[in-house]
C-alpha atoms as a printed R data frame, in Angstrom:
    type eleno elety resid chain resno       x       y      z
1   ATOM     1    CA   GLN     A     1 -13.276 -12.542 38.993
2   ATOM     2    CA   VAL     A     2 -13.728 -12.809 42.747
3   ATOM     3    CA   GLN     A     3 -16.960 -13.682 44.484
4   ATOM     4    CA   LEU     A     4 -17.894 -13.611 48.146
5   ATOM     5    CA   VAL     A     5 -21.009 -15.604 48.966
6   ATOM     6    CA   GLU     A     6 -22.603 -15.269 52.388
7   ATOM     7    CA   SER     A     7 -24.980 -17.717 54.020
8   ATOM     8    CA   GLY     A     8 -26.569 -18.425 57.374
9   ATOM     9    CA   GLY     A     9 -28.662 -15.323 57.942
10  ATOM    10    CA   GLY     A    10 -32.273 -15.377 59.021
11  ATOM    11    CA   LEU     A    11 -34.512 -14.983 62.037
12  ATOM    12    CA   VAL     A    12 -33.080 -15.704 65.475
13  ATOM    13    CA   GLN     A    13 -34.613 -15.298 68.897
14  ATOM    14    CA   PRO     A    14 -33.007 -13.069 71.513
15  ATOM    15    CA   GLY     A    15 -30.538 -15.162 73.464
16  ATOM    16    CA   GLY     A    16 -30.253 -17.728 70.697
17  ATOM    17    CA   SER     A    17 -27.375 -18.346 68.321
18  ATOM    18    CA   LEU     A    18 -26.652 -18.063 64.627
19  ATOM    19    CA   ARG     A    19 -23.608 -18.687 62.460
20  ATOM    20    CA   LEU     A    20 -22.824 -16.744 59.318
21  ATOM    21    CA   SER     A    21 -20.459 -18.039 56.650
22  ATOM    22    CA   CYS     A    22 -18.743 -16.290 53.771
23  ATOM    23    CA   ALA     A    23 -16.843 -18.205 51.101
24  ATOM    24    CA   ALA     A    24 -14.505 -16.564 48.628
25  ATOM    25    CA   SER     A    25 -13.999 -18.016 45.160
26  ATOM    26    CA   GLY     A    26 -12.361 -17.096 41.878
27  ATOM    27    CA   SER     A    27  -8.832 -16.011 41.045
28  ATOM    28    CA   LEU     A    28  -7.521 -15.954 44.605
29  ATOM    29    CA   PHE     A    29  -3.782 -15.508 44.965
30  ATOM    30    CA   SER     A    30  -3.896 -14.541 48.620
31  ATOM    31    CA   ILE     A    31  -6.534 -13.406 51.116
32  ATOM    32    CA   TYR     A    32  -5.449 -11.020 53.815
33  ATOM    33    CA   PHE     A    33  -7.979  -9.332 56.095
34  ATOM    34    CA   MET     A    34 -11.500 -10.807 56.301
35  ATOM    35    CA   GLY     A    35 -14.291  -9.157 58.199
36  ATOM    36    CA   TRP     A    36 -17.972  -8.825 58.908
37  ATOM    37    CA   TYR     A    37 -19.772  -5.503 58.728
38  ATOM    38    CA   ARG     A    38 -23.396  -4.656 59.312
39  ATOM    39    CA   GLN     A    39 -25.823  -1.939 58.383
40  ATOM    40    CA   ALA     A    40 -29.093  -1.316 60.180
41  ATOM    41    CA   PRO     A    41 -31.857   0.833 58.655
42  ATOM    42    CA   GLY     A    42 -30.964   4.504 58.893
43  ATOM    43    CA   LYS     A    43 -27.460   3.796 60.165
44  ATOM    44    CA   GLU     A    44 -24.021   3.690 58.626
45  ATOM    45    CA   ARG     A    45 -22.259   0.453 57.873
46  ATOM    46    CA   GLU     A    46 -20.018  -0.543 60.772
47  ATOM    47    CA   LEU     A    47 -17.321  -3.110 61.421
48  ATOM    48    CA   VAL     A    48 -18.526  -5.981 63.587
49  ATOM    49    CA   ALA     A    49 -15.419  -8.165 63.637
50  ATOM    50    CA   GLY     A    50 -12.251  -8.692 61.632
51  ATOM    51    CA   ILE     A    51  -9.564 -11.340 61.390
52  ATOM    52    CA   GLY     A    52  -6.139 -11.277 59.819
53  ATOM    53    CA   ARG     A    53  -4.470 -14.097 57.946
54  ATOM    54    CA   ASP     A    54  -2.483 -14.798 61.108
55  ATOM    55    CA   GLY     A    55  -5.684 -15.234 63.101
56  ATOM    56    CA   ARG     A    56  -5.538 -11.999 65.055
57  ATOM    57    CA   THR     A    57  -9.008 -10.623 65.664
58  ATOM    58    CA   ASN     A    58 -10.720  -7.376 66.567
59  ATOM    59    CA   TYR     A    59 -14.310  -6.725 67.575
60  ATOM    60    CA   ALA     A    60 -16.725  -3.870 67.954
61  ATOM    61    CA   ASP     A    61 -17.284  -3.146 71.644
62  ATOM    62    CA   SER     A    62 -20.990  -3.914 71.250
63  ATOM    63    CA   VAL     A    63 -20.351  -7.566 70.304
64  ATOM    64    CA   LYS     A    64 -17.307  -8.440 72.425
65  ATOM    65    CA   GLY     A    65 -17.927 -11.580 74.431
66  ATOM    66    CA   ARG     A    66 -20.964 -12.532 72.319
67  ATOM    67    CA   PHE     A    67 -19.703 -12.873 68.744
68  ATOM    68    CA   THR     A    68 -16.710 -14.875 67.544
69  ATOM    69    CA   ILE     A    69 -15.024 -14.530 64.171
70  ATOM    70    CA   SER     A    70 -12.943 -17.336 62.698
71  ATOM    71    CA   ARG     A    71 -11.570 -18.376 59.335
72  ATOM    72    CA   ASP     A    72 -10.575 -21.498 57.474
73  ATOM    73    CA   ASN     A    73  -7.784 -20.516 55.100
74  ATOM    74    CA   ALA     A    74  -7.919 -23.866 53.300
75  ATOM    75    CA   LYS     A    75 -11.566 -23.204 52.422
76  ATOM    76    CA   ASN     A    76 -11.194 -19.436 51.901
77  ATOM    77    CA   THR     A    77 -14.063 -19.006 54.319
78  ATOM    78    CA   VAL     A    78 -14.771 -16.710 57.245
79  ATOM    79    CA   TYR     A    79 -17.388 -17.340 59.922
80  ATOM    80    CA   LEU     A    80 -19.228 -15.252 62.464
81  ATOM    81    CA   GLN     A    81 -20.689 -17.125 65.408
82  ATOM    82    CA   MET     A    82 -23.351 -14.990 67.033
83  ATOM    83    CA   LYS     A    83 -24.394 -15.874 70.578
84  ATOM    84    CA   ASN     A    84 -26.938 -14.139 72.778
85  ATOM    85    CA   PRO     A    85 -28.018 -11.677 70.072
86  ATOM    86    CA   ASN     A    86 -30.387  -8.838 70.853
87  ATOM    87    CA   SER     A    87 -32.624  -6.568 68.822
88  ATOM    88    CA   GLU     A    88 -29.798  -4.100 68.251
89  ATOM    89    CA   ASP     A    89 -27.967  -6.778 66.260
90  ATOM    90    CA   THR     A    90 -30.696  -6.749 63.629
91  ATOM    91    CA   ALA     A    91 -29.088  -5.617 60.372
92  ATOM    92    CA   VAL     A    92 -27.850  -6.684 56.977
93  ATOM    93    CA   TYR     A    93 -24.485  -8.348 57.503
94  ATOM    94    CA   TYR     A    94 -21.800  -8.025 54.844
95  ATOM    95    CA   CYS     A    95 -18.608  -9.945 54.416
96  ATOM    96    CA   LYS     A    96 -15.505  -8.121 53.218
97  ATOM    97    CA   ALA     A    97 -12.165  -9.563 52.197
98  ATOM    98    CA   GLU     A    98  -8.877  -8.019 51.134
99  ATOM    99    CA   ILE     A    99  -7.756 -10.187 48.236
100 ATOM   100    CA   SER     A   100  -4.786 -10.247 45.934
101 ATOM   101    CA   VAL     A   101  -5.603 -11.604 42.498
102 ATOM   102    CA   ASN     A   102  -2.714 -13.326 40.728
103 ATOM   103    CA   GLY     A   103  -0.173 -11.648 43.004
104 ATOM   104    CA   PHE     A   104  -1.256  -8.072 42.289
105 ATOM   105    CA   VAL     A   105  -1.926  -5.364 44.881
106 ATOM   106    CA   PRO     A   106  -4.878  -6.495 47.045
107 ATOM   107    CA   ASN     A   107  -8.308  -4.936 46.683
108 ATOM   108    CA   ASP     A   108 -11.409  -5.018 48.863
109 ATOM   109    CA   TYR     A   109 -14.266  -7.257 47.838
110 ATOM   110    CA   TRP     A   110 -17.745  -7.356 49.349
111 ATOM   111    CA   GLY     A   111 -20.452  -9.972 49.593
112 ATOM   112    CA   GLN     A   112 -24.059  -9.286 48.684
113 ATOM   113    CA   GLY     A   113 -25.235  -9.147 52.303
114 ATOM   114    CA   THR     A   114 -27.420 -11.395 54.412
115 ATOM   115    CA   GLN     A   115 -30.285 -10.246 56.633
116 ATOM   116    CA   VAL     A   116 -30.165 -11.076 60.331
117 ATOM   117    CA   THR     A   117 -33.316 -10.340 62.317
118 ATOM   118    CA   VAL     A   118 -33.391 -10.788 66.076
119 ATOM   119    CA   SER     A   119 -36.947 -11.120 67.284
120 ATOM   120    CA   SER     A   120 -39.138 -13.304 69.448
């Protein structure tokens, strides 16, 4: 079994900062892509930021220069540092990881989601 557990969500003021964490546990042979997605009410889930095992990153245009994704491979953890958030960043944030279990073909696993609300 594989579990992704997110933490760090909550209420943040516009212009503030918040850091999300997502730790993977279980039968982890290898973790490839890790990413953060978000879904606002009435909208589709969208990719916010992703990071490969080699550290290469990609970001949604709306968060470039404000959000930073990073990972600690030794801890099987991915982070999302959010700086200068605005109301449009309010959403449920989900962690996703592409994980190979016991050397088999990798599958996608999702966390349960954590609410981020940007409000004064």
